[in-house]
Amino acid sequence: MVNRQTLSIIKTNKGNTLSDLSDQSPVLVVFLRHFGCVFCKESMYDISKKQQKFSKEGIRVVLVHMSDYETADGYFKKFNLNDIEHVSDPDCKYYSAFGLIKGSFSQLFGLKTWIRGFEIAATKQMLPDSKRIGDGLQMPGIFLLKNAMVVESFIHNSVADKPDYESFIEVCHISH
């Protein structure tokens, strides 16, 4: 899967490599869906709500997206993620390096997706955008890195899956 060499190639908008960052502290790497997706919006919303706790626990969050940096900054600002480090991957080569695949019809458009999509629209007033920035078939995922190694991951079986961010914080406590 992913190794130090791969992580040393992946640079954030601030010029840091994932390898260097993970040597300094645990890094939660969140591979987002395209910016028009309600599940992507929910991920940014959830991360913004937990950002202070991640910081307090010494966990750095890095978002990976399929847009250019300027467009991504605009989306992140909407969710109060103003200073978050992020990686632009419009060709999805880093998604692929982490083993994230293109979704099947049921993973992208299954009943679970529709139900959760309506739930998000109703409870969080988040609607999909007609403007899709990125590959609509790309599946998301989350990886916790420490010393250039993946120590925990969450691979979505459906785009509607909701990760438990608290479990990543617990892993950091266990591995200290």
Short mmCIF file of N, CA and C in Angstrom, two decimals:
data_model
loop_
_atom_site.label_atom_id
_atom_site.label_comp_id
_atom_site.label_asym_id
_atom_site.label_seq_id
_atom_site.Cartn_x
_atom_site.Cartn_y
_atom_site.Cartn_z
N MET A 1 0.84 -1.20 0.00
CA MET A 1 0.00 0.00 0.00
C MET A 1 0.88 1.25 0.00
N VAL A 2 0.77 2.08 1.00
CA VAL A 2 1.50 3.35 1.05
C VAL A 2 2.78 3.17 1.87
N ASN A 3 3.86 3.77 1.41
CA ASN A 3 5.12 3.69 2.13
C ASN A 3 5.72 5.09 2.28
N ARG A 4 6.83 5.17 2.99
CA ARG A 4 7.48 6.46 3.26
C ARG A 4 7.82 7.18 1.96
N GLN A 5 8.28 6.44 0.96
CA GLN A 5 8.65 7.07 -0.31
C GLN A 5 7.44 7.78 -0.94
N THR A 6 6.30 7.11 -0.95
CA THR A 6 5.08 7.72 -1.49
C THR A 6 4.69 8.94 -0.67
N LEU A 7 4.73 8.81 0.65
CA LEU A 7 4.34 9.91 1.53
C LEU A 7 5.29 11.10 1.42
N SER A 8 6.52 10.86 1.02
CA SER A 8 7.48 11.96 0.88
C SER A 8 7.27 12.73 -0.42
N ILE A 9 6.46 12.22 -1.31
CA ILE A 9 6.14 12.89 -2.56
C ILE A 9 4.90 13.78 -2.42
N ILE A 10 4.00 13.37 -1.53
CA ILE A 10 2.72 14.07 -1.37
C ILE A 10 2.93 15.31 -0.52
N LYS A 11 2.77 16.50 -1.16
CA LYS A 11 2.98 17.78 -0.46
C LYS A 11 1.67 18.53 -0.29
N THR A 12 1.58 19.21 0.86
CA THR A 12 0.40 20.02 1.15
C THR A 12 0.55 21.40 0.52
N ASN A 13 -0.49 22.19 0.64
CA ASN A 13 -0.48 23.57 0.16
C ASN A 13 0.57 24.42 0.88
N LYS A 14 1.05 23.95 2.02
CA LYS A 14 2.08 24.69 2.77
C LYS A 14 3.47 24.13 2.53
N GLY A 15 3.60 23.19 1.58
CA GLY A 15 4.90 22.64 1.22
C GLY A 15 5.40 21.51 2.09
N ASN A 16 4.59 21.05 3.04
CA ASN A 16 4.99 19.95 3.91
C ASN A 16 4.65 18.61 3.26
N THR A 17 5.50 17.62 3.45
CA THR A 17 5.17 16.28 2.95
C THR A 17 4.43 15.51 4.04
N LEU A 18 3.61 14.56 3.64
CA LEU A 18 2.90 13.73 4.61
C LEU A 18 3.88 12.93 5.46
N SER A 19 4.99 12.54 4.86
CA SER A 19 6.02 11.81 5.59
C SER A 19 6.58 12.67 6.72
N ASP A 20 6.98 13.90 6.42
CA ASP A 20 7.53 14.80 7.45
C ASP A 20 6.50 15.11 8.53
N LEU A 21 5.28 15.41 8.11
CA LEU A 21 4.23 15.74 9.09
C LEU A 21 3.99 14.57 10.04
N SER A 22 3.94 13.34 9.48
CA SER A 22 3.65 12.17 10.31
C SER A 22 4.81 11.80 11.23
N ASP A 23 6.01 12.28 10.93
CA ASP A 23 7.14 12.09 11.84
C ASP A 23 7.05 13.03 13.04
N GLN A 24 6.35 14.16 12.86
CA GLN A 24 6.21 15.16 13.92
C GLN A 24 5.05 14.86 14.87
N SER A 25 3.94 14.36 14.29
CA SER A 25 2.74 14.07 15.08
C SER A 25 1.82 13.20 14.24
N PRO A 26 0.80 12.58 14.88
CA PRO A 26 -0.15 11.82 14.07
C PRO A 26 -0.85 12.75 13.06
N VAL A 27 -1.12 12.22 11.87
CA VAL A 27 -1.78 12.98 10.82
C VAL A 27 -3.01 12.22 10.36
N LEU A 28 -4.15 12.87 10.42
CA LEU A 28 -5.39 12.31 9.91
C LEU A 28 -5.56 12.82 8.48
N VAL A 29 -5.40 11.93 7.51
CA VAL A 29 -5.51 12.28 6.11
C VAL A 29 -6.91 11.90 5.65
N VAL A 30 -7.68 12.91 5.26
CA VAL A 30 -9.06 12.70 4.86
C VAL A 30 -9.18 12.93 3.35
N PHE A 31 -9.46 11.86 2.62
CA PHE A 31 -9.68 11.95 1.18
C PHE A 31 -11.16 12.24 0.96
N LEU A 32 -11.44 13.44 0.45
CA LEU A 32 -12.81 13.90 0.26
C LEU A 32 -13.38 13.44 -1.08
N ARG A 33 -14.68 13.41 -1.17
CA ARG A 33 -15.34 13.25 -2.47
C ARG A 33 -15.31 14.61 -3.17
N HIS A 34 -15.95 14.70 -4.30
CA HIS A 34 -15.96 15.97 -5.03
C HIS A 34 -16.73 17.03 -4.23
N PHE A 35 -16.40 18.29 -4.44
CA PHE A 35 -16.95 19.38 -3.62
C PHE A 35 -18.45 19.59 -3.77
N GLY A 36 -19.08 19.10 -4.82
CA GLY A 36 -20.52 19.26 -4.96
C GLY A 36 -21.33 18.24 -4.17
N CYS A 37 -20.66 17.27 -3.57
CA CYS A 37 -21.29 16.14 -2.89
C CYS A 37 -21.71 16.50 -1.46
N VAL A 38 -22.92 16.09 -1.07
CA VAL A 38 -23.39 16.37 0.30
C VAL A 38 -22.55 15.62 1.33
N PHE A 39 -22.02 14.47 0.96
CA PHE A 39 -21.20 13.70 1.91
C PHE A 39 -19.84 14.37 2.11
N CYS A 40 -19.33 15.00 1.08
CA CYS A 40 -18.10 15.79 1.20
C CYS A 40 -18.36 16.98 2.12
N LYS A 41 -19.49 17.64 1.92
CA LYS A 41 -19.84 18.78 2.78
C LYS A 41 -20.00 18.34 4.23
N GLU A 42 -20.63 17.17 4.42
CA GLU A 42 -20.81 16.67 5.78
C GLU A 42 -19.44 16.37 6.42
N SER A 43 -18.52 15.81 5.65
CA SER A 43 -17.17 15.53 6.17
C SER A 43 -16.50 16.82 6.61
N MET A 44 -16.57 17.87 5.78
CA MET A 44 -15.95 19.14 6.15
C MET A 44 -16.61 19.72 7.39
N TYR A 45 -17.94 19.61 7.48
CA TYR A 45 -18.69 20.08 8.64
C TYR A 45 -18.23 19.33 9.90
N ASP A 46 -18.17 17.99 9.81
CA ASP A 46 -17.77 17.17 10.96
C ASP A 46 -16.34 17.48 11.40
N ILE A 47 -15.45 17.63 10.44
CA ILE A 47 -14.05 17.93 10.76
C ILE A 47 -13.94 19.30 11.42
N SER A 48 -14.71 20.26 10.94
CA SER A 48 -14.66 21.59 11.54
C SER A 48 -15.14 21.55 12.99
N LYS A 49 -16.12 20.69 13.28
CA LYS A 49 -16.64 20.57 14.65
C LYS A 49 -15.64 19.87 15.57
N LYS A 50 -14.78 19.02 15.01
CA LYS A 50 -13.81 18.26 15.81
C LYS A 50 -12.40 18.85 15.73
N GLN A 51 -12.22 19.88 14.92
CA GLN A 51 -10.88 20.41 14.67
C GLN A 51 -10.16 20.79 15.96
N GLN A 52 -10.85 21.43 16.87
CA GLN A 52 -10.24 21.85 18.13
C GLN A 52 -9.79 20.64 18.95
N LYS A 53 -10.61 19.60 18.96
CA LYS A 53 -10.27 18.39 19.70
C LYS A 53 -9.07 17.69 19.07
N PHE A 54 -9.06 17.61 17.73
CA PHE A 54 -7.90 17.02 17.05
C PHE A 54 -6.62 17.78 17.45
N SER A 55 -6.70 19.09 17.40
CA SER A 55 -5.54 19.92 17.72
C SER A 55 -5.09 19.69 19.16
N LYS A 56 -6.04 19.65 20.08
CA LYS A 56 -5.74 19.43 21.50
C LYS A 56 -5.06 18.08 21.71
N GLU A 57 -5.45 17.09 20.92
CA GLU A 57 -4.89 15.74 21.03
C GLU A 57 -3.58 15.59 20.25
N GLY A 58 -3.14 16.67 19.58
CA GLY A 58 -1.89 16.63 18.83
C GLY A 58 -2.01 15.97 17.46
N ILE A 59 -3.23 15.90 16.94
CA ILE A 59 -3.47 15.28 15.63
C ILE A 59 -3.62 16.37 14.59
N ARG A 60 -2.82 16.32 13.58
CA ARG A 60 -2.90 17.28 12.47
C ARG A 60 -3.83 16.68 11.41
N VAL A 61 -4.73 17.50 10.87
CA VAL A 61 -5.65 17.05 9.82
C VAL A 61 -5.18 17.61 8.48
N VAL A 62 -5.13 16.73 7.49
CA VAL A 62 -4.81 17.13 6.12
C VAL A 62 -5.92 16.60 5.23
N LEU A 63 -6.52 17.50 4.46
CA LEU A 63 -7.59 17.11 3.54
C LEU A 63 -7.02 16.93 2.13
N VAL A 64 -7.47 15.90 1.44
CA VAL A 64 -7.07 15.66 0.06
C VAL A 64 -8.32 15.83 -0.80
N HIS A 65 -8.18 16.60 -1.88
CA HIS A 65 -9.31 16.92 -2.74
C HIS A 65 -8.89 16.87 -4.20
N MET A 66 -9.87 17.01 -5.08
CA MET A 66 -9.63 16.91 -6.52
C MET A 66 -9.71 18.27 -7.22
N SER A 67 -9.48 19.31 -6.51
CA SER A 67 -9.62 20.68 -7.02
C SER A 67 -8.27 21.38 -7.00
N ASP A 68 -8.26 22.61 -7.51
CA ASP A 68 -7.07 23.44 -7.34
C ASP A 68 -7.11 24.04 -5.93
N TYR A 69 -5.97 24.55 -5.47
CA TYR A 69 -5.87 25.06 -4.09
C TYR A 69 -6.81 26.23 -3.82
N GLU A 70 -6.91 27.15 -4.75
CA GLU A 70 -7.75 28.34 -4.53
C GLU A 70 -9.22 27.97 -4.38
N THR A 71 -9.71 27.10 -5.25
CA THR A 71 -11.11 26.67 -5.16
C THR A 71 -11.34 25.94 -3.84
N ALA A 72 -10.41 25.07 -3.47
CA ALA A 72 -10.53 24.32 -2.21
C ALA A 72 -10.57 25.26 -1.01
N ASP A 73 -9.70 26.27 -1.00
CA ASP A 73 -9.70 27.24 0.09
C ASP A 73 -11.08 27.89 0.25
N GLY A 74 -11.72 28.20 -0.87
CA GLY A 74 -13.07 28.78 -0.82
C GLY A 74 -14.07 27.86 -0.15
N TYR A 75 -14.02 26.58 -0.49
CA TYR A 75 -14.93 25.62 0.15
C TYR A 75 -14.59 25.44 1.62
N PHE A 76 -13.31 25.35 1.95
CA PHE A 76 -12.92 25.15 3.34
C PHE A 76 -13.35 26.32 4.21
N LYS A 77 -13.26 27.54 3.68
CA LYS A 77 -13.66 28.72 4.45
C LYS A 77 -15.13 28.66 4.84
N LYS A 78 -15.96 28.09 3.96
CA LYS A 78 -17.40 27.96 4.26
C LYS A 78 -17.64 27.10 5.50
N PHE A 79 -16.68 26.25 5.82
CA PHE A 79 -16.81 25.34 6.97
C PHE A 79 -15.83 25.69 8.09
N ASN A 80 -15.34 26.93 8.08
CA ASN A 80 -14.39 27.41 9.10
C ASN A 80 -13.13 26.55 9.19
N LEU A 81 -12.70 26.06 8.05
CA LEU A 81 -11.45 25.31 7.97
C LEU A 81 -10.42 26.18 7.25
N ASN A 82 -10.31 27.42 7.72
CA ASN A 82 -9.54 28.45 7.04
C ASN A 82 -8.06 28.15 6.89
N ASP A 83 -7.45 27.54 7.88
CA ASP A 83 -6.00 27.38 7.87
C ASP A 83 -5.59 25.92 7.73
N ILE A 84 -6.49 25.07 7.30
CA ILE A 84 -6.21 23.64 7.25
C ILE A 84 -5.25 23.31 6.10
N GLU A 85 -4.34 22.39 6.35
CA GLU A 85 -3.44 21.96 5.27
C GLU A 85 -4.22 21.02 4.37
N HIS A 86 -3.91 21.13 3.07
CA HIS A 86 -4.61 20.26 2.12
C HIS A 86 -3.75 19.95 0.91
N VAL A 87 -4.15 18.90 0.21
CA VAL A 87 -3.42 18.39 -0.94
C VAL A 87 -4.35 18.38 -2.14
N SER A 88 -3.88 18.93 -3.24
CA SER A 88 -4.62 18.92 -4.50
C SER A 88 -4.24 17.66 -5.28
N ASP A 89 -5.25 16.87 -5.66
CA ASP A 89 -5.01 15.63 -6.41
C ASP A 89 -6.07 15.46 -7.50
N PRO A 90 -6.07 16.34 -8.50
CA PRO A 90 -7.11 16.27 -9.54
C PRO A 90 -7.09 14.98 -10.36
N ASP A 91 -5.95 14.33 -10.45
CA ASP A 91 -5.85 13.07 -11.21
C ASP A 91 -6.11 11.84 -10.35
N CYS A 92 -6.38 12.04 -9.07
CA CYS A 92 -6.68 10.96 -8.11
C CYS A 92 -5.54 9.94 -7.98
N LYS A 93 -4.31 10.35 -8.24
CA LYS A 93 -3.20 9.40 -8.11
C LYS A 93 -2.90 9.08 -6.65
N TYR A 94 -3.11 10.04 -5.75
CA TYR A 94 -2.88 9.76 -4.33
C TYR A 94 -4.04 8.92 -3.77
N TYR A 95 -5.25 9.18 -4.24
CA TYR A 95 -6.39 8.34 -3.85
C TYR A 95 -6.05 6.89 -4.19
N SER A 96 -5.59 6.68 -5.40
CA SER A 96 -5.23 5.34 -5.87
C SER A 96 -4.09 4.74 -5.05
N ALA A 97 -3.08 5.55 -4.73
CA ALA A 97 -1.94 5.06 -3.96
C ALA A 97 -2.37 4.56 -2.58
N PHE A 98 -3.43 5.14 -2.03
CA PHE A 98 -3.96 4.72 -0.74
C PHE A 98 -4.99 3.60 -0.89
N GLY A 99 -5.18 3.13 -2.11
CA GLY A 99 -6.09 2.01 -2.34
C GLY A 99 -7.55 2.39 -2.50
N LEU A 100 -7.82 3.68 -2.68
CA LEU A 100 -9.20 4.12 -2.84
C LEU A 100 -9.60 3.95 -4.31
N ILE A 101 -10.74 3.33 -4.51
CA ILE A 101 -11.19 2.94 -5.85
C ILE A 101 -12.31 3.84 -6.37
N LYS A 102 -12.68 3.60 -7.60
CA LYS A 102 -13.88 4.23 -8.17
C LYS A 102 -15.07 3.40 -7.68
N GLY A 103 -16.14 4.07 -7.35
CA GLY A 103 -17.29 3.39 -6.77
C GLY A 103 -18.15 2.69 -7.80
N SER A 104 -18.82 1.64 -7.34
CA SER A 104 -19.80 0.94 -8.17
C SER A 104 -21.12 1.71 -8.11
N PHE A 105 -22.06 1.30 -8.92
CA PHE A 105 -23.36 1.97 -8.94
C PHE A 105 -24.01 1.95 -7.55
N SER A 106 -24.00 0.79 -6.89
CA SER A 106 -24.66 0.70 -5.58
C SER A 106 -23.90 1.50 -4.51
N GLN A 107 -22.56 1.58 -4.61
CA GLN A 107 -21.80 2.38 -3.65
C GLN A 107 -22.09 3.87 -3.81
N LEU A 108 -22.38 4.29 -5.02
CA LEU A 108 -22.60 5.71 -5.31
C LEU A 108 -24.06 6.12 -5.26
N PHE A 109 -24.96 5.22 -5.68
CA PHE A 109 -26.37 5.59 -5.84
C PHE A 109 -27.33 4.63 -5.17
N GLY A 110 -26.86 3.78 -4.28
CA GLY A 110 -27.73 2.80 -3.61
C GLY A 110 -28.72 3.45 -2.66
N LEU A 111 -29.62 2.63 -2.15
CA LEU A 111 -30.68 3.10 -1.24
C LEU A 111 -30.09 3.82 -0.03
N LYS A 112 -29.03 3.26 0.55
CA LYS A 112 -28.38 3.89 1.71
C LYS A 112 -27.93 5.31 1.37
N THR A 113 -27.40 5.50 0.16
CA THR A 113 -26.93 6.81 -0.27
C THR A 113 -28.08 7.81 -0.33
N TRP A 114 -29.19 7.37 -0.90
CA TRP A 114 -30.35 8.26 -1.00
C TRP A 114 -30.90 8.63 0.37
N ILE A 115 -31.02 7.63 1.24
CA ILE A 115 -31.57 7.88 2.58
C ILE A 115 -30.67 8.84 3.37
N ARG A 116 -29.37 8.56 3.40
CA ARG A 116 -28.44 9.44 4.13
C ARG A 116 -28.37 10.83 3.49
N GLY A 117 -28.45 10.89 2.16
CA GLY A 117 -28.44 12.18 1.47
C GLY A 117 -29.62 13.05 1.89
N PHE A 118 -30.80 12.43 1.95
CA PHE A 118 -31.99 13.18 2.39
C PHE A 118 -31.88 13.57 3.86
N GLU A 119 -31.31 12.69 4.67
CA GLU A 119 -31.11 12.99 6.10
C GLU A 119 -30.20 14.21 6.28
N ILE A 120 -29.12 14.25 5.53
CA ILE A 120 -28.18 15.39 5.62
C ILE A 120 -28.86 16.67 5.16
N ALA A 121 -29.60 16.58 4.06
CA ALA A 121 -30.31 17.76 3.54
C ALA A 121 -31.30 18.28 4.58
N ALA A 122 -32.02 17.37 5.24
CA ALA A 122 -33.04 17.77 6.21
C ALA A 122 -32.46 18.28 7.52
N THR A 123 -31.42 17.62 8.03
CA THR A 123 -30.92 17.97 9.36
C THR A 123 -29.83 19.02 9.34
N LYS A 124 -29.06 19.07 8.25
CA LYS A 124 -27.93 20.01 8.21
C LYS A 124 -28.07 21.04 7.10
N GLN A 125 -29.19 21.03 6.43
CA GLN A 125 -29.45 21.97 5.34
C GLN A 125 -28.31 22.02 4.32
N MET A 126 -27.80 20.85 3.98
CA MET A 126 -26.74 20.76 2.97
C MET A 126 -27.32 20.08 1.74
N LEU A 127 -27.22 20.76 0.63
CA LEU A 127 -27.73 20.22 -0.63
C LEU A 127 -26.58 19.99 -1.59
N PRO A 128 -26.75 19.03 -2.49
CA PRO A 128 -25.68 18.84 -3.49
C PRO A 128 -25.62 20.05 -4.42
N ASP A 129 -24.43 20.34 -4.92
CA ASP A 129 -24.26 21.42 -5.91
C ASP A 129 -24.38 20.82 -7.30
N SER A 130 -24.91 21.59 -8.20
CA SER A 130 -24.96 21.12 -9.58
C SER A 130 -23.55 21.14 -10.18
N LYS A 131 -22.68 21.97 -9.63
CA LYS A 131 -21.30 22.07 -10.09
C LYS A 131 -20.45 21.04 -9.34
N ARG A 132 -19.99 20.03 -10.06
CA ARG A 132 -19.19 18.99 -9.44
C ARG A 132 -17.72 19.28 -9.76
N ILE A 133 -16.92 19.41 -8.72
CA ILE A 133 -15.49 19.67 -8.91
C ILE A 133 -14.75 18.42 -8.46
N GLY A 134 -14.37 17.60 -9.41
CA GLY A 134 -13.67 16.36 -9.13
C GLY A 134 -14.39 15.18 -9.77
N ASP A 135 -13.84 14.01 -9.56
CA ASP A 135 -14.36 12.78 -10.12
C ASP A 135 -15.52 12.27 -9.28
N GLY A 136 -16.71 12.30 -9.82
CA GLY A 136 -17.90 11.86 -9.10
C GLY A 136 -17.93 10.38 -8.78
N LEU A 137 -17.05 9.61 -9.39
CA LEU A 137 -16.99 8.17 -9.13
C LEU A 137 -16.01 7.80 -8.03
N GLN A 138 -15.18 8.76 -7.62
CA GLN A 138 -14.11 8.48 -6.67
C GLN A 138 -14.66 8.24 -5.26
N MET A 139 -14.23 7.15 -4.65
CA MET A 139 -14.62 6.84 -3.27
C MET A 139 -13.68 7.56 -2.29
N PRO A 140 -14.23 7.96 -1.14
CA PRO A 140 -13.42 8.63 -0.11
C PRO A 140 -12.80 7.62 0.86
N GLY A 141 -11.98 8.12 1.76
CA GLY A 141 -11.38 7.30 2.80
C GLY A 141 -10.60 8.15 3.78
N ILE A 142 -10.27 7.58 4.92
CA ILE A 142 -9.56 8.30 5.98
C ILE A 142 -8.43 7.41 6.50
N PHE A 143 -7.27 8.02 6.70
CA PHE A 143 -6.09 7.27 7.14
C PHE A 143 -5.39 8.05 8.24
N LEU A 144 -5.01 7.35 9.29
CA LEU A 144 -4.24 7.95 10.36
C LEU A 144 -2.79 7.51 10.17
N LEU A 145 -1.91 8.50 9.99
CA LEU A 145 -0.49 8.23 9.77
C LEU A 145 0.30 8.57 11.02
N LYS A 146 1.29 7.74 11.29
CA LYS A 146 2.23 8.02 12.37
C LYS A 146 3.57 7.45 11.93
N ASN A 147 4.61 8.29 11.94
CA ASN A 147 5.95 7.88 11.49
C ASN A 147 5.90 7.22 10.11
N ALA A 148 5.18 7.87 9.20
CA ALA A 148 5.06 7.45 7.81
C ALA A 148 4.46 6.06 7.63
N MET A 149 3.61 5.67 8.59
CA MET A 149 2.91 4.40 8.49
C MET A 149 1.43 4.62 8.75
N VAL A 150 0.60 3.86 8.05
CA VAL A 150 -0.84 3.91 8.30
C VAL A 150 -1.10 3.05 9.53
N VAL A 151 -1.62 3.69 10.59
CA VAL A 151 -1.90 2.97 11.83
C VAL A 151 -3.39 2.69 12.01
N GLU A 152 -4.22 3.37 11.24
CA GLU A 152 -5.68 3.16 11.28
C GLU A 152 -6.25 3.70 9.99
N SER A 153 -7.34 3.07 9.53
CA SER A 153 -7.98 3.57 8.31
C SER A 153 -9.48 3.31 8.35
N PHE A 154 -10.17 4.06 7.55
CA PHE A 154 -11.60 3.87 7.33
C PHE A 154 -11.82 3.97 5.84
N ILE A 155 -12.14 2.85 5.21
CA ILE A 155 -12.42 2.81 3.78
C ILE A 155 -13.93 2.72 3.61
N HIS A 156 -14.49 3.68 2.94
CA HIS A 156 -15.94 3.70 2.74
C HIS A 156 -16.39 2.54 1.85
N ASN A 157 -17.41 1.82 2.29
CA ASN A 157 -18.06 0.82 1.44
C ASN A 157 -19.13 1.46 0.58
N SER A 158 -19.63 2.58 1.06
CA SER A 158 -20.64 3.38 0.37
C SER A 158 -20.24 4.85 0.58
N VAL A 159 -20.57 5.70 -0.37
CA VAL A 159 -20.26 7.13 -0.16
C VAL A 159 -21.03 7.68 1.03
N ALA A 160 -22.09 6.97 1.44
CA ALA A 160 -22.92 7.42 2.55
C ALA A 160 -22.39 7.00 3.92
N ASP A 161 -21.36 6.17 3.96
CA ASP A 161 -20.81 5.74 5.25
C ASP A 161 -20.30 6.95 6.03
N LYS A 162 -20.54 6.91 7.34
CA LYS A 162 -20.11 8.01 8.20
C LYS A 162 -19.02 7.52 9.15
N PRO A 163 -17.82 8.04 9.00
CA PRO A 163 -16.73 7.59 9.87
C PRO A 163 -16.89 8.07 11.31
N ASP A 164 -16.30 7.30 12.21
CA ASP A 164 -16.28 7.66 13.62
C ASP A 164 -14.92 8.31 13.91
N TYR A 165 -14.90 9.62 13.88
CA TYR A 165 -13.64 10.35 14.08
C TYR A 165 -13.06 10.12 15.48
N GLU A 166 -13.93 9.88 16.45
CA GLU A 166 -13.46 9.64 17.82
C GLU A 166 -12.57 8.40 17.88
N SER A 167 -12.86 7.40 17.05
CA SER A 167 -12.05 6.17 17.08
C SER A 167 -10.61 6.45 16.65
N PHE A 168 -10.42 7.43 15.78
CA PHE A 168 -9.05 7.79 15.37
C PHE A 168 -8.30 8.47 16.53
N ILE A 169 -9.02 9.25 17.31
CA ILE A 169 -8.41 9.89 18.49
C ILE A 169 -8.02 8.81 19.50
N GLU A 170 -8.90 7.81 19.68
CA GLU A 170 -8.61 6.73 20.63
C GLU A 170 -7.36 5.95 20.21
N VAL A 171 -7.20 5.71 18.91
CA VAL A 171 -6.02 5.00 18.42
C VAL A 171 -4.75 5.76 18.80
N CYS A 172 -4.80 7.07 18.74
CA CYS A 172 -3.64 7.88 19.12
C CYS A 172 -3.31 7.71 20.59
N HIS A 173 -4.34 7.58 21.43
CA HIS A 173 -4.11 7.38 22.86
C HIS A 173 -3.49 6.00 23.13
N ILE A 174 -3.95 5.01 22.41
CA ILE A 174 -3.46 3.64 22.59
C ILE A 174 -2.00 3.53 22.14
N SER A 175 -1.67 4.21 21.03
CA SER A 175 -0.33 4.03 20.46
C SER A 175 0.72 4.96 21.08
N HIS A 176 0.38 5.72 22.10
CA HIS A 176 1.38 6.58 22.76
C HIS A 176 2.28 5.79 23.64
#
